[in-house]
PDB file of C-alpha atoms in Angstrom:
ATOM      1  CA  UNK A 187     -98.011  -3.929 -63.239  1.00 47.00           C
ATOM      2  CA  UNK A 188     -99.095  -3.531 -59.695  1.00 45.00           C
ATOM      3  CA  UNK A 189     -96.748  -6.339 -58.681  1.00 47.00           C
ATOM      4  CA  UNK A 190     -93.963  -4.751 -60.686  1.00 50.00           C
ATOM      5  CA  UNK A 191     -94.636  -1.432 -59.003  1.00 49.00           C
ATOM      6  CA  UNK A 192     -94.702  -3.098 -55.613  1.00 50.00           C
ATOM      7  CA  UNK A 193     -91.472  -4.936 -56.416  1.00 52.00           C
ATOM      8  CA  UNK A 194     -89.864  -1.662 -57.392  1.00 55.00           C
ATOM      9  CA  UNK A 195     -91.045  -0.060 -54.187  1.00 56.00           C
ATOM     10  CA  UNK A 196     -89.746  -3.024 -52.198  1.00 54.00           C
ATOM     11  CA  UNK A 197     -86.324  -2.844 -53.853  1.00 57.00           C
ATOM     12  CA  UNK A 198     -86.095   0.877 -53.221  1.00 60.00           C
ATOM     13  CA  UNK A 199     -87.026   0.319 -49.567  1.00 59.00           C
ATOM     14  CA  UNK A 200     -84.242  -2.320 -49.175  1.00 59.00           C
ATOM     15  CA  UNK A 201     -81.734   0.053 -50.735  1.00 56.00           C
ATOM     16  CA  UNK A 202     -82.669   2.773 -48.258  1.00 61.00           C
ATOM     17  CA  UNK A 203     -82.343   0.333 -45.348  1.00 50.00           C
ATOM     18  CA  UNK A 204     -78.892  -0.839 -46.529  1.00 54.00           C
ATOM     19  CA  UNK A 205     -77.747   2.744 -46.942  1.00 57.00           C
ATOM     20  CA  UNK A 206     -78.899   3.566 -43.421  1.00 51.00           C
ATOM     21  CA  UNK A 207     -76.973   0.579 -42.100  1.00 53.00           C
ATOM     22  CA  UNK A 208     -73.775   1.814 -43.795  1.00 57.00           C
ATOM     23  CA  UNK A 209     -74.190   5.271 -42.254  1.00 47.00           C
ATOM     24  CA  UNK A 210     -74.691   3.826 -38.792  1.00 46.00           C
ATOM     25  CA  UNK A 211     -71.669   1.555 -39.187  1.00 50.00           C
ATOM     26  CA  UNK A 212     -69.478   4.510 -40.179  1.00 51.00           C
ATOM     27  CA  UNK A 213     -70.711   6.549 -37.237  1.00 50.00           C
ATOM     28  CA  UNK A 214     -69.752   3.736 -34.843  1.00 48.00           C
ATOM     29  CA  UNK A 215     -66.269   3.353 -36.372  1.00 48.00           C
ATOM     30  CA  UNK A 216     -65.333   7.011 -35.870  1.00 47.00           C
ATOM     31  CA  UNK A 217     -65.349   6.954 -32.017  1.00 47.00           C
ATOM     32  CA  UNK A 218     -63.390   3.687 -32.051  1.00 46.00           C
ATOM     33  CA  UNK A 219     -60.687   5.283 -34.177  1.00 47.00           C
ATOM     34  CA  UNK A 220     -60.646   8.353 -31.942  1.00 44.00           C
ATOM     35  CA  UNK A 221     -60.263   6.198 -28.835  1.00 44.00           C
ATOM     36  CA  UNK A 222     -57.441   4.237 -30.439  1.00 46.00           C
ATOM     37  CA  UNK A 223     -55.653   7.422 -31.477  1.00 45.00           C
ATOM     38  CA  UNK A 224     -56.089   8.811 -27.964  1.00 48.00           C
ATOM     39  CA  UNK A 225     -54.497   5.711 -26.409  1.00 46.00           C
ATOM     40  CA  UNK A 226     -51.576   5.872 -28.800  1.00 47.00           C
ATOM     41  CA  UNK A 227     -51.041   9.548 -27.996  1.00 48.00           C
ATOM     42  CA  UNK A 228     -51.102   8.891 -24.223  1.00 51.00           C
ATOM     43  CA  UNK A 229     -48.676   5.988 -24.590  1.00 48.00           C
ATOM     44  CA  UNK A 230     -46.208   8.170 -26.461  1.00 49.00           C
ATOM     45  CA  UNK A 231     -46.474  10.825 -23.769  1.00 48.00           C
ATOM     46  CA  UNK A 232     -45.644   8.264 -21.040  1.00 51.00           C
ATOM     47  CA  UNK A 233     -42.637   7.039 -22.986  1.00 53.00           C
ATOM     48  CA  UNK A 234     -41.345  10.581 -23.255  1.00 51.00           C
ATOM     49  CA  UNK A 235     -41.715  11.131 -19.521  1.00 52.00           C
ATOM     50  CA  UNK A 236     -39.859   7.867 -18.850  1.00 53.00           C
ATOM     51  CA  UNK A 237     -37.021   8.928 -21.127  1.00 57.00           C
ATOM     52  CA  UNK A 238     -36.826  12.266 -19.315  1.00 55.00           C
ATOM     53  CA  UNK A 239     -36.688  10.578 -15.909  1.00 54.00           C
ATOM     54  CA  UNK A 240     -33.943   8.244 -17.114  1.00 53.00           C
ATOM     55  CA  UNK A 241     -31.960  11.222 -18.429  1.00 54.00           C
ATOM     56  CA  UNK A 242     -32.412  13.090 -15.132  1.00 57.00           C
ATOM     57  CA  UNK A 243     -31.236  10.016 -13.204  1.00 54.00           C
ATOM     58  CA  UNK A 244     -28.200   9.604 -15.433  1.00 52.00           C
ATOM     59  CA  UNK A 245     -27.390  13.309 -15.094  1.00 54.00           C
ATOM     60  CA  UNK A 246     -27.627  13.106 -11.287  1.00 52.00           C
ATOM     61  CA  UNK A 247     -25.419  10.021 -11.222  1.00 52.00           C
ATOM     62  CA  UNK A 248     -22.820  11.654 -13.451  1.00 50.00           C
ATOM     63  CA  UNK A 249     -22.715  14.795 -11.331  1.00 53.00           C
ATOM     64  CA  UNK A 250     -22.130  12.888  -8.066  1.00 57.00           C
ATOM     65  CA  UNK A 251     -18.663  13.464  -6.533  1.00 57.00           C
ATOM     66  CA  UNK A 252     -16.229  10.533  -6.949  1.00 62.00           C
ATOM     67  CA  UNK A 253     -14.971   8.735  -3.846  1.00 59.00           C
ATOM     68  CA  UNK A 254     -11.648  10.328  -2.736  1.00 69.00           C
ATOM     69  CA  UNK A 255      -8.565   8.148  -3.085  1.00 85.00           C
ATOM     70  CA  UNK A 256      -5.151   8.288  -1.422  1.00 86.00           C
ATOM     71  CA  UNK A 257      -1.789   6.865  -2.424  1.00 90.00           C
ATOM     72  CA  UNK A 258      -1.102   3.480  -0.863  1.00 93.00           C
ATOM     73  CA  UNK A 259       1.548   3.296   1.868  1.00 94.00           C
ATOM     74  CA  UNK A 260       4.851   1.788   0.720  1.00 94.00           C
ATOM     75  CA  UNK A 261       5.654  -0.328   3.798  1.00 97.00           C
ATOM     76  CA  UNK A 262       3.176  -2.743   5.345  1.00 95.00           C
ATOM     77  CA  UNK A 263       5.200  -4.179   8.242  1.00 96.00           C
ATOM     78  CA  UNK A 264       7.988  -3.516  10.719  1.00 97.00           C
ATOM     79  CA  UNK A 265      10.966  -5.615  11.805  1.00 96.00           C
ATOM     80  CA  UNK A 266      11.193  -6.882  15.378  1.00 96.00           C
ATOM     81  CA  UNK A 267      12.377  -3.844  17.310  1.00 97.00           C
ATOM     82  CA  UNK A 268      14.970  -5.733  19.378  1.00 97.00           C
ATOM     83  CA  UNK A 269      16.536  -7.157  16.213  1.00 96.00           C
ATOM     84  CA  UNK A 270      17.040  -4.020  14.144  1.00 97.00           C
ATOM     85  CA  UNK A 271      20.640  -3.627  15.349  1.00 98.00           C
ATOM     86  CA  UNK A 272      23.455  -6.115  14.852  1.00 97.00           C
ATOM     87  CA  UNK A 273      25.337  -7.679  17.734  1.00 96.00           C
ATOM     88  CA  UNK A 274      28.453  -5.712  16.763  1.00 97.00           C
ATOM     89  CA  UNK A 275      26.585  -2.392  16.811  1.00 97.00           C
ATOM     90  CA  UNK A 276      25.087  -3.156  20.219  1.00 97.00           C
ATOM     91  CA  UNK A 277      28.536  -4.016  21.574  1.00 97.00           C
ATOM     92  CA  UNK A 278      29.756  -0.616  20.400  1.00 97.00           C
ATOM     93  CA  UNK A 279      26.853   1.372  21.867  1.00 98.00           C
ATOM     94  CA  UNK A 280      25.902  -0.612  24.982  1.00 97.00           C
ATOM     95  CA  UNK A 281      28.820  -3.003  25.618  1.00 95.00           C
ATOM     96  CA  UNK A 282      27.516  -4.365  28.921  1.00 94.00           C
ATOM     97  CA  UNK A 283      23.911  -4.852  27.882  1.00 95.00           C
ATOM     98  CA  UNK A 284      22.713  -8.449  28.159  1.00 88.00           C
ATOM     99  CA  UNK A 285      19.537  -8.177  26.088  1.00 91.00           C
ATOM    100  CA  UNK A 286      17.020  -5.665  24.857  1.00 96.00           C
ATOM    101  CA  UNK A 287      13.696  -4.966  26.524  1.00 96.00           C
ATOM    102  CA  UNK A 288      10.839  -4.736  24.044  1.00 96.00           C
ATOM    103  CA  UNK A 289       8.089  -2.204  24.629  1.00 95.00           C
ATOM    104  CA  UNK A 290       4.533  -3.518  24.794  1.00 92.00           C
ATOM    105  CA  UNK A 291       2.568  -3.312  21.542  1.00 89.00           C
ATOM    106  CA  UNK A 292      -0.833  -4.634  20.513  1.00 85.00           C
ATOM    107  CA  UNK A 293       0.036  -3.909  16.879  1.00 92.00           C
ATOM    108  CA  UNK A 294       3.598  -5.061  16.092  1.00 92.00           C
ATOM    109  CA  UNK A 295       3.151  -4.300  12.390  1.00 93.00           C
ATOM    110  CA  UNK A 296       2.425  -0.640  13.208  1.00 95.00           C
ATOM    111  CA  UNK A 297       4.768   0.180  16.063  1.00 95.00           C
ATOM    112  CA  UNK A 298       7.421  -1.203  18.349  1.00 97.00           C
ATOM    113  CA  UNK A 299      10.338  -0.215  20.543  1.00 98.00           C
ATOM    114  CA  UNK A 300      13.294  -1.759  22.324  1.00 98.00           C
ATOM    115  CA  UNK A 301      15.733  -0.433  24.932  1.00 98.00           C
ATOM    116  CA  UNK A 302      19.133  -1.508  26.229  1.00 98.00           C
ATOM    117  CA  UNK A 303      21.112  -0.296  29.252  1.00 97.00           C
ATOM    118  CA  UNK A 304      24.792  -0.787  30.014  1.00 97.00           C
ATOM    119  CA  UNK A 305      26.852  -0.077  33.128  1.00 95.00           C
ATOM    120  CA  UNK A 306      30.579  -0.622  32.925  1.00 92.00           C
ATOM    121  CA  UNK A 307      31.591  -0.598  36.575  1.00 89.00           C
ATOM    122  CA  UNK A 308      35.279   0.127  37.191  1.00 82.00           C
ATOM    123  CA  UNK A 309      35.081   0.206  40.985  1.00 81.00           C
ATOM    124  CA  UNK A 310      36.865   3.125  42.583  1.00 78.00           C
ATOM    125  CA  UNK A 311      37.690   4.453  39.126  1.00 82.00           C
ATOM    126  CA  UNK A 312      34.035   5.083  38.461  1.00 86.00           C
ATOM    127  CA  UNK A 313      31.592   3.702  35.921  1.00 92.00           C
ATOM    128  CA  UNK A 314      30.366   4.393  32.416  1.00 95.00           C
ATOM    129  CA  UNK A 315      26.620   4.321  31.858  1.00 96.00           C
ATOM    130  CA  UNK A 316      24.931   4.007  28.457  1.00 97.00           C
ATOM    131  CA  UNK A 317      21.259   3.821  27.504  1.00 98.00           C
ATOM    132  CA  UNK A 318      19.819   3.158  24.061  1.00 98.00           C
ATOM    133  CA  UNK A 319      16.233   3.121  22.796  1.00 98.00           C
ATOM    134  CA  UNK A 320      14.949   2.499  19.264  1.00 98.00           C
ATOM    135  CA  UNK A 321      11.330   3.267  18.401  1.00 98.00           C
ATOM    136  CA  UNK A 322       9.561   2.407  15.154  1.00 98.00           C
ATOM    137  CA  UNK A 323       6.237   3.836  14.026  1.00 98.00           C
ATOM    138  CA  UNK A 324       4.514   2.979  10.744  1.00 98.00           C
ATOM    139  CA  UNK A 325       1.607   4.924   9.237  1.00 98.00           C
ATOM    140  CA  UNK A 326      -1.013   3.513   6.876  1.00 96.00           C
ATOM    141  CA  UNK A 327      -2.702   5.696   4.275  1.00 95.00           C
ATOM    142  CA  UNK A 328      -6.149   6.949   5.211  1.00 94.00           C
ATOM    143  CA  UNK A 329      -8.655   8.675   2.922  1.00 92.00           C
ATOM    144  CA  UNK A 330      -9.671  11.092   5.690  1.00 93.00           C
ATOM    145  CA  UNK A 331      -6.199  11.921   7.062  1.00 94.00           C
ATOM    146  CA  UNK A 332      -3.925  11.534   4.047  1.00 95.00           C
ATOM    147  CA  UNK A 333      -1.175   9.273   2.760  1.00 95.00           C
ATOM    148  CA  UNK A 334       1.135   7.271   4.996  1.00 96.00           C
ATOM    149  CA  UNK A 335       4.090   9.377   3.828  1.00 96.00           C
ATOM    150  CA  UNK A 336       2.311  12.595   4.798  1.00 96.00           C
ATOM    151  CA  UNK A 337       1.416  11.298   8.253  1.00 97.00           C
ATOM    152  CA  UNK A 338       4.970  10.031   8.757  1.00 98.00           C
ATOM    153  CA  UNK A 339       6.419  13.445   7.829  1.00 97.00           C
ATOM    154  CA  UNK A 340       4.159  15.114  10.384  1.00 98.00           C
ATOM    155  CA  UNK A 341       5.288  12.697  13.096  1.00 98.00           C
ATOM    156  CA  UNK A 342       8.915  13.201  12.060  1.00 98.00           C
ATOM    157  CA  UNK A 343       8.591  16.943  12.645  1.00 98.00           C
ATOM    158  CA  UNK A 344       6.870  16.401  15.996  1.00 97.00           C
ATOM    159  CA  UNK A 345       9.668  14.127  17.194  1.00 97.00           C
ATOM    160  CA  UNK A 346      12.265  16.742  16.272  1.00 97.00           C
ATOM    161  CA  UNK A 347      10.344  19.479  18.077  1.00 97.00           C
ATOM    162  CA  UNK A 348      10.200  17.318  21.209  1.00 97.00           C
ATOM    163  CA  UNK A 349      13.923  16.580  21.033  1.00 97.00           C
ATOM    164  CA  UNK A 350      14.778  20.280  20.738  1.00 97.00           C
ATOM    165  CA  UNK A 351      12.516  21.375  23.584  1.00 96.00           C
ATOM    166  CA  UNK A 352      13.679  19.284  26.544  1.00 95.00           C
ATOM    167  CA  UNK A 353      13.491  21.092  29.867  1.00 93.00           C
ATOM    168  CA  UNK A 354      16.907  21.732  31.361  1.00 93.00           C
ATOM    169  CA  UNK A 355      18.817  20.875  28.198  1.00 96.00           C
ATOM    170  CA  UNK A 356      21.990  22.856  27.468  1.00 96.00           C
ATOM    171  CA  UNK A 357      24.001  23.357  24.291  1.00 95.00           C
ATOM    172  CA  UNK A 358      21.253  21.972  22.072  1.00 97.00           C
ATOM    173  CA  UNK A 359      22.335  21.467  18.472  1.00 97.00           C
ATOM    174  CA  UNK A 360      20.732  19.789  15.475  1.00 97.00           C
ATOM    175  CA  UNK A 361      22.060  18.819  12.082  1.00 97.00           C
ATOM    176  CA  UNK A 362      20.819  16.851   9.082  1.00 97.00           C
ATOM    177  CA  UNK A 363      22.057  13.299   8.661  1.00 97.00           C
ATOM    178  CA  UNK A 364      22.925  12.287   5.117  1.00 96.00           C
ATOM    179  CA  UNK A 365      22.295   8.825   3.725  1.00 95.00           C
ATOM    180  CA  UNK A 366      19.730   7.747   6.318  1.00 97.00           C
ATOM    181  CA  UNK A 367      16.265   7.131   4.894  1.00 96.00           C
ATOM    182  CA  UNK A 368      14.400   9.855   3.015  1.00 97.00           C
ATOM    183  CA  UNK A 369      15.251  12.434   5.677  1.00 98.00           C
ATOM    184  CA  UNK A 370      17.020  12.357   9.026  1.00 98.00           C
ATOM    185  CA  UNK A 371      18.160  14.826  11.685  1.00 98.00           C
ATOM    186  CA  UNK A 372      20.404  14.435  14.719  1.00 98.00           C
ATOM    187  CA  UNK A 373      19.773  16.467  17.874  1.00 98.00           C
ATOM    188  CA  UNK A 374      22.257  16.618  20.733  1.00 98.00           C
ATOM    189  CA  UNK A 375      22.327  18.361  24.094  1.00 97.00           C
ATOM    190  CA  UNK A 376      23.781  18.201  27.606  1.00 97.00           C
ATOM    191  CA  UNK A 377      21.689  17.444  30.660  1.00 94.00           C
ATOM    192  CA  UNK A 378      22.880  17.552  34.217  1.00 91.00           C
ATOM    193  CA  UNK A 379      21.357  15.188  36.782  1.00 87.00           C
ATOM    194  CA  UNK A 380      22.311  14.093  40.265  1.00 82.00           C
ATOM    195  CA  UNK A 381      23.808  10.879  38.837  1.00 81.00           C
ATOM    196  CA  UNK A 382      26.151  12.788  36.529  1.00 83.00           C
ATOM    197  CA  UNK A 383      26.501  14.907  33.417  1.00 90.00           C
ATOM    198  CA  UNK A 384      24.654  13.257  30.529  1.00 95.00           C
ATOM    199  CA  UNK A 385      25.303  13.588  26.826  1.00 97.00           C
ATOM    200  CA  UNK A 386      22.110  12.944  24.878  1.00 97.00           C
ATOM    201  CA  UNK A 387      21.868  12.070  21.196  1.00 98.00           C
ATOM    202  CA  UNK A 388      18.573  11.705  19.321  1.00 98.00           C
ATOM    203  CA  UNK A 389      18.386  10.743  15.663  1.00 98.00           C
ATOM    204  CA  UNK A 390      14.985  10.934  13.960  1.00 98.00           C
ATOM    205  CA  UNK A 391      14.734   9.374  10.510  1.00 98.00           C
ATOM    206  CA  UNK A 392      11.892   8.828   8.060  1.00 98.00           C
ATOM    207  CA  UNK A 393      11.829   6.208   5.340  1.00 97.00           C
ATOM    208  CA  UNK A 394       8.614   6.277   3.287  1.00 96.00           C
ATOM    209  CA  UNK A 395       5.742   5.854   5.800  1.00 97.00           C
ATOM    210  CA  UNK A 396       7.920   4.755   8.747  1.00 98.00           C
ATOM    211  CA  UNK A 397       9.608   6.944  11.374  1.00 98.00           C
ATOM    212  CA  UNK A 398      12.615   5.672  13.341  1.00 98.00           C
ATOM    213  CA  UNK A 399      13.561   7.508  16.538  1.00 98.00           C
ATOM    214  CA  UNK A 400      16.820   6.532  18.209  1.00 98.00           C
ATOM    215  CA  UNK A 401      17.732   7.899  21.641  1.00 98.00           C
ATOM    216  CA  UNK A 402      21.229   7.318  22.992  1.00 98.00           C
ATOM    217  CA  UNK A 403      22.829   8.822  26.051  1.00 97.00           C
ATOM    218  CA  UNK A 404      25.845   8.296  28.263  1.00 96.00           C
ATOM    219  CA  UNK A 405      27.332   9.558  31.506  1.00 95.00           C
ATOM    220  CA  UNK A 406      30.302   9.025  33.772  1.00 92.00           C
ATOM    221  CA  UNK A 407      29.393   7.867  37.295  1.00 90.00           C
ATOM    222  CA  UNK A 408      31.328   8.113  40.550  1.00 84.00           C
ATOM    223  CA  UNK A 409      33.851  10.567  39.213  1.00 82.00           C
ATOM    224  CA  UNK A 410      34.456   8.870  35.877  1.00 89.00           C
ATOM    225  CA  UNK A 411      34.813  11.217  32.903  1.00 91.00           C
ATOM    226  CA  UNK A 412      31.870  12.325  30.816  1.00 91.00           C
ATOM    227  CA  UNK A 413      31.768  10.571  27.433  1.00 94.00           C
ATOM    228  CA  UNK A 414      32.555  12.485  24.255  1.00 95.00           C
ATOM    229  CA  UNK A 415      29.455  13.928  22.604  1.00 96.00           C
ATOM    230  CA  UNK A 416      31.065  13.527  19.172  1.00 96.00           C
ATOM    231  CA  UNK A 417      31.726   9.839  19.804  1.00 96.00           C
ATOM    232  CA  UNK A 418      28.165   9.230  20.970  1.00 97.00           C
ATOM    233  CA  UNK A 419      26.787  11.170  17.995  1.00 97.00           C
ATOM    234  CA  UNK A 420      28.785   9.068  15.541  1.00 97.00           C
ATOM    235  CA  UNK A 421      27.568   5.829  17.124  1.00 98.00           C
ATOM    236  CA  UNK A 422      23.952   7.022  17.193  1.00 98.00           C
ATOM    237  CA  UNK A 423      24.012   7.920  13.493  1.00 98.00           C
ATOM    238  CA  UNK A 424      25.461   4.524  12.633  1.00 97.00           C
ATOM    239  CA  UNK A 425      22.747   2.733  14.612  1.00 98.00           C
ATOM    240  CA  UNK A 426      19.956   4.840  13.072  1.00 98.00           C
ATOM    241  CA  UNK A 427      21.165   3.987   9.575  1.00 98.00           C
ATOM    242  CA  UNK A 428      21.161   0.293  10.484  1.00 98.00           C
ATOM    243  CA  UNK A 429      17.628   0.507  11.903  1.00 98.00           C
ATOM    244  CA  UNK A 430      16.344   2.161   8.713  1.00 97.00           C
ATOM    245  CA  UNK A 431      17.982  -0.579   6.645  1.00 97.00           C
ATOM    246  CA  UNK A 432      16.181  -3.177   8.797  1.00 97.00           C
ATOM    247  CA  UNK A 433      12.831  -1.530   7.996  1.00 97.00           C
ATOM    248  CA  UNK A 434      13.550  -1.725   4.271  1.00 97.00           C
ATOM    249  CA  UNK A 435      14.683  -5.322   4.524  1.00 96.00           C
ATOM    250  CA  UNK A 436      11.521  -6.316   6.420  1.00 95.00           C
ATOM    251  CA  UNK A 437       9.450  -5.018   3.502  1.00 95.00           C
ATOM    252  CA  UNK A 438      11.504  -6.416   0.646  1.00 90.00           C
ATOM    253  CA  UNK A 439      11.537  -3.921  -2.193  1.00 54.00           C
ATOM    254  CA  UNK A 440       8.907  -1.797  -0.466  1.00 44.00           C
ATOM    255  CA  UNK A 441       6.050  -2.535  -2.855  1.00 41.00           C
ATOM    256  CA  UNK A 442       2.840  -0.528  -2.645  1.00 40.00           C
ATOM    257  CA  UNK A 443       0.509  -1.561   0.112  1.00 39.00           C
ATOM    258  CA  UNK A 444      -3.214  -1.226   0.616  1.00 37.00           C
ATOM    259  CA  UNK A 445      -4.668   1.785   2.418  1.00 37.00           C
ATOM    260  CA  UNK A 446      -6.213   0.949   5.739  1.00 39.00           C
ATOM    261  CA  UNK A 447      -6.620   2.498   9.132  1.00 39.00           C
ATOM    262  CA  UNK A 448      -3.930   4.397  10.966  1.00 42.00           C
ATOM    263  CA  UNK A 449      -2.188   2.870  13.977  1.00 44.00           C
ATOM    264  CA  UNK A 450      -4.280   2.578  17.074  1.00 39.00           C
ATOM    265  CA  UNK A 451      -3.625   4.989  19.933  1.00 39.00           C
ATOM    266  CA  UNK A 452      -3.090   2.134  22.319  1.00 36.00           C
ATOM    267  CA  UNK A 453      -0.777   0.232  20.011  1.00 38.00           C
ATOM    268  CA  UNK A 454       2.816   0.415  21.161  1.00 38.00           C
ATOM    269  CA  UNK A 455       4.277   2.084  24.163  1.00 40.00           C
ATOM    270  CA  UNK A 456       7.919   2.748  24.767  1.00 39.00           C
ATOM    271  CA  UNK A 457       9.267   1.771  28.166  1.00 40.00           C
ATOM    272  CA  UNK A 458       7.258   3.903  30.573  1.00 37.00           C
ATOM    273  CA  UNK A 459      10.261   4.560  32.700  1.00 38.00           C
ATOM    274  CA  UNK A 460      13.806   5.031  31.531  1.00 42.00           C
ATOM    275  CA  UNK A 461      16.618   3.179  33.303  1.00 39.00           C
ATOM    276  CA  UNK A 462      18.127   4.762  36.364  1.00 41.00           C
ATOM    277  CA  UNK A 463      20.326   7.675  35.472  1.00 44.00           C
ATOM    278  CA  UNK A 464      18.921   8.275  31.980  1.00 46.00           C
ATOM    279  CA  UNK A 465      17.577  11.803  31.347  1.00 45.00           C
ATOM    280  CA  UNK A 466      13.849  12.513  31.227  1.00 42.00           C
ATOM    281  CA  UNK A 467      14.110  13.336  27.501  1.00 43.00           C
ATOM    282  CA  UNK A 468      14.440   9.712  26.553  1.00 40.00           C
ATOM    283  CA  UNK A 469      10.933   9.040  27.773  1.00 38.00           C
ATOM    284  CA  UNK A 470       9.397  12.147  26.223  1.00 38.00           C
ATOM    285  CA  UNK A 471      10.852  11.458  22.797  1.00 39.00           C
ATOM    286  CA  UNK A 472       9.505   7.940  22.668  1.00 40.00           C
ATOM    287  CA  UNK A 473       6.558   7.330  20.306  1.00 39.00           C
ATOM    288  CA  UNK A 474       4.072   6.878  23.135  1.00 38.00           C
ATOM    289  CA  UNK A 475       3.794  10.658  23.494  1.00 40.00           C
ATOM    290  CA  UNK A 476       4.022  11.909  19.932  1.00 39.00           C
ATOM    291  CA  UNK A 477       2.161   9.042  18.389  1.00 37.00           C
ATOM    292  CA  UNK A 478      -0.807   9.624  20.643  1.00 37.00           C
ATOM    293  CA  UNK A 479      -1.052  13.166  19.315  1.00 39.00           C
ATOM    294  CA  UNK A 480      -1.082  11.982  15.734  1.00 39.00           C
ATOM    295  CA  UNK A 481      -3.233   8.894  16.081  1.00 35.00           C
TER     296      UNK A 481
END
């Protein structure tokens, strides 16, 4: 019975030990679970912050201003300035001219000019002088300055202002010219010089992003009669229309181009000095002056 009692006591002692082990094991498990839950909670918090940052970034990107765009210029090139007029037209305007003199240009696709002079010497009966200059200026579209058409319209207006404001000019008149480009105006005036009485005609025309300026003048030397202003005006209008047609032909159907930079200031220069006897206006209306203001 003693052994039985001892065995019972031993079994009870083992049960108490096992119970204590279970309590200790449960106490250890609780902190582990708490730590795990804490990690999961922190991880979720980080994910939320990341989502917020991504949303903020997307919102900032969406609110950024788009890059400004401008309509592409229609014409991308110019014809050779000395070839814009036919042989027949040149014979009508400057019958004694041998060849045209091209103005210097470091950008032929953006600007060019050509001039012709003619002196029909009739000896003691006097002489007839004629001078003709054609200038071409093309504008590319620019995001900062505007479309090629807009820049061309501004230059068109500047050329007309110059033609109407020549010092010493008399009887200045201007009138629109129908059927020449998108818009065209003819300006005429009289100018007296020591060589004779000059009749000046200037036709400024714009077709898309290109401006054509045609200067034509005539005078009678050594007592010869002064040419008819109406005749010179008619010839100048005809030549301007032909020059505009040459611009269109050089560009085919005039498909849309690619915006780029505007013509360089140093690009083309009209003849720096007009032929002997031609009025000072012909130099001032050339693109070298107006274009430099707009470039």
